[in-house]
């Protein structure tokens, strides 16, 4: 892993996900591999009635590079989620996305973001 980030999903004894990925898979029908998201930010679990995506989303940061990194992350997750929703729907599964999304309800709630064009 490149950075000190992480995500966790806990479950009770006696229950366990059918499958677990540590990355956003391109092919949800393929068995999970030992691959890992480069920052350790993704856990995806398949349960009998749902597909659970848990992420620790990068924050926007204080530089244009970190802002680009975050916007690229958002685009990647959105594209993947659209594909996953179609896949899950065909199998009668709900899709739940949760975790630390590092988002704010209003623009004014962002503590630092001069790299965001809206703050200039």
Short mmCIF file of C-alpha atoms in Angstrom, two decimals:
data_model
loop_
_atom_site.label_atom_id
_atom_site.label_comp_id
_atom_site.label_asym_id
_atom_site.label_seq_id
_atom_site.Cartn_x
_atom_site.Cartn_y
_atom_site.Cartn_z
CA UNK A 1 0.00 0.00 0.00
CA UNK A 2 1.21 3.48 -0.84
CA UNK A 3 -0.52 5.41 1.93
CA UNK A 4 -1.86 4.90 5.43
CA UNK A 5 -5.58 4.58 4.65
CA UNK A 6 -7.92 1.73 5.23
CA UNK A 7 -11.43 0.38 5.41
CA UNK A 8 -13.04 -2.31 7.54
CA UNK A 9 -16.26 -4.31 7.58
CA UNK A 10 -17.20 -6.29 10.69
CA UNK A 11 -19.71 -9.12 10.89
CA UNK A 12 -21.02 -11.45 13.59
CA UNK A 13 -19.78 -14.97 14.15
CA UNK A 14 -21.71 -17.43 12.05
CA UNK A 15 -22.18 -15.04 9.17
CA UNK A 16 -19.73 -14.19 6.48
CA UNK A 17 -19.92 -12.65 3.04
CA UNK A 18 -20.13 -14.98 0.06
CA UNK A 19 -17.22 -13.11 -1.52
CA UNK A 20 -14.87 -10.29 -0.58
CA UNK A 21 -12.81 -7.99 -2.79
CA UNK A 22 -10.26 -5.38 -1.70
CA UNK A 23 -10.66 -3.49 -4.97
CA UNK A 24 -13.37 -2.52 -7.46
CA UNK A 25 -13.59 -5.55 -9.76
CA UNK A 26 -14.16 -5.08 -13.47
CA UNK A 27 -15.87 -8.47 -13.63
CA UNK A 28 -18.18 -9.27 -10.71
CA UNK A 29 -18.71 -12.79 -12.01
CA UNK A 30 -15.01 -13.64 -11.71
CA UNK A 31 -13.72 -14.96 -8.38
CA UNK A 32 -12.00 -12.33 -6.20
CA UNK A 33 -8.23 -12.19 -6.45
CA UNK A 34 -5.65 -11.24 -3.83
CA UNK A 35 -5.34 -7.80 -5.45
CA UNK A 36 -5.81 -4.73 -3.31
CA UNK A 37 -6.78 -1.13 -4.06
CA UNK A 38 -3.53 0.83 -4.20
CA UNK A 39 -4.46 2.85 -1.09
CA UNK A 40 -6.36 0.13 0.79
CA UNK A 41 -9.52 2.19 0.48
CA UNK A 42 -11.99 -0.42 -0.80
CA UNK A 43 -13.81 -3.40 0.67
CA UNK A 44 -16.57 -4.96 -1.37
CA UNK A 45 -18.59 -7.83 0.06
CA UNK A 46 -21.34 -9.92 -1.49
CA UNK A 47 -24.05 -11.13 0.90
CA UNK A 48 -27.17 -13.22 0.19
CA UNK A 49 -29.33 -10.12 -0.36
CA UNK A 50 -26.90 -7.30 -1.11
CA UNK A 51 -23.63 -6.09 -2.50
CA UNK A 52 -21.92 -3.87 0.10
CA UNK A 53 -19.29 -1.38 -1.00
CA UNK A 54 -17.37 0.22 1.85
CA UNK A 55 -14.77 2.86 1.03
CA UNK A 56 -12.55 5.39 2.68
CA UNK A 57 -12.72 8.09 0.04
CA UNK A 58 -9.72 10.39 -0.40
CA UNK A 59 -10.26 13.92 0.85
CA UNK A 60 -9.91 16.85 -1.49
CA UNK A 61 -6.71 17.99 0.17
CA UNK A 62 -4.99 21.31 -0.27
CA UNK A 63 -3.36 20.99 -3.67
CA UNK A 64 -4.57 20.80 -7.25
CA UNK A 65 -3.05 17.29 -7.44
CA UNK A 66 -5.10 16.04 -4.49
CA UNK A 67 -8.21 17.69 -5.94
CA UNK A 68 -7.63 15.86 -9.25
CA UNK A 69 -7.03 12.63 -7.35
CA UNK A 70 -10.39 13.01 -5.61
CA UNK A 71 -12.31 13.90 -8.76
CA UNK A 72 -10.74 10.89 -10.52
CA UNK A 73 -11.76 8.70 -7.55
CA UNK A 74 -15.36 9.98 -7.72
CA UNK A 75 -15.56 9.30 -11.45
CA UNK A 76 -14.08 5.80 -11.05
CA UNK A 77 -16.49 4.86 -8.24
CA UNK A 78 -19.51 6.32 -10.07
CA UNK A 79 -18.71 4.37 -13.24
CA UNK A 80 -18.16 1.17 -11.26
CA UNK A 81 -21.36 1.68 -9.23
CA UNK A 82 -23.45 2.02 -12.39
CA UNK A 83 -22.08 -1.30 -13.65
CA UNK A 84 -22.49 -2.95 -10.22
CA UNK A 85 -26.10 -1.78 -9.89
CA UNK A 86 -27.00 -3.40 -13.19
CA UNK A 87 -25.16 -6.61 -12.25
CA UNK A 88 -26.79 -6.75 -8.79
CA UNK A 89 -30.27 -5.95 -10.06
CA UNK A 90 -30.11 -8.88 -12.48
CA UNK A 91 -29.40 -11.14 -9.49
CA UNK A 92 -31.98 -9.65 -7.11
CA UNK A 93 -29.37 -7.95 -4.92
CA UNK A 94 -29.49 -4.48 -3.46
CA UNK A 95 -26.38 -2.29 -3.63
CA UNK A 96 -25.30 -0.40 -0.51
CA UNK A 97 -22.47 2.13 -0.59
CA UNK A 98 -21.16 3.29 2.76
CA UNK A 99 -18.00 4.32 4.55
CA UNK A 100 -16.09 7.52 5.08
CA UNK A 101 -17.04 9.37 1.93
CA UNK A 102 -15.22 12.58 2.93
CA UNK A 103 -18.05 14.75 1.72
CA UNK A 104 -19.76 17.86 3.03
CA UNK A 105 -23.44 18.76 2.65
CA UNK A 106 -22.72 22.30 1.47
CA UNK A 107 -19.79 24.02 -0.15
CA UNK A 108 -19.36 26.24 2.92
CA UNK A 109 -18.75 23.14 5.07
CA UNK A 110 -15.45 22.37 3.35
CA UNK A 111 -12.66 23.56 5.64
CA UNK A 112 -9.94 23.93 3.05
CA UNK A 113 -10.27 23.80 -0.66
CA UNK A 114 -8.65 26.69 -2.50
CA UNK A 115 -7.72 24.14 -5.16
CA UNK A 116 -11.43 23.85 -5.95
CA UNK A 117 -12.28 26.32 -8.72
CA UNK A 118 -15.53 27.19 -6.90
CA UNK A 119 -13.52 28.68 -4.00
CA UNK A 120 -11.50 31.12 -6.08
#
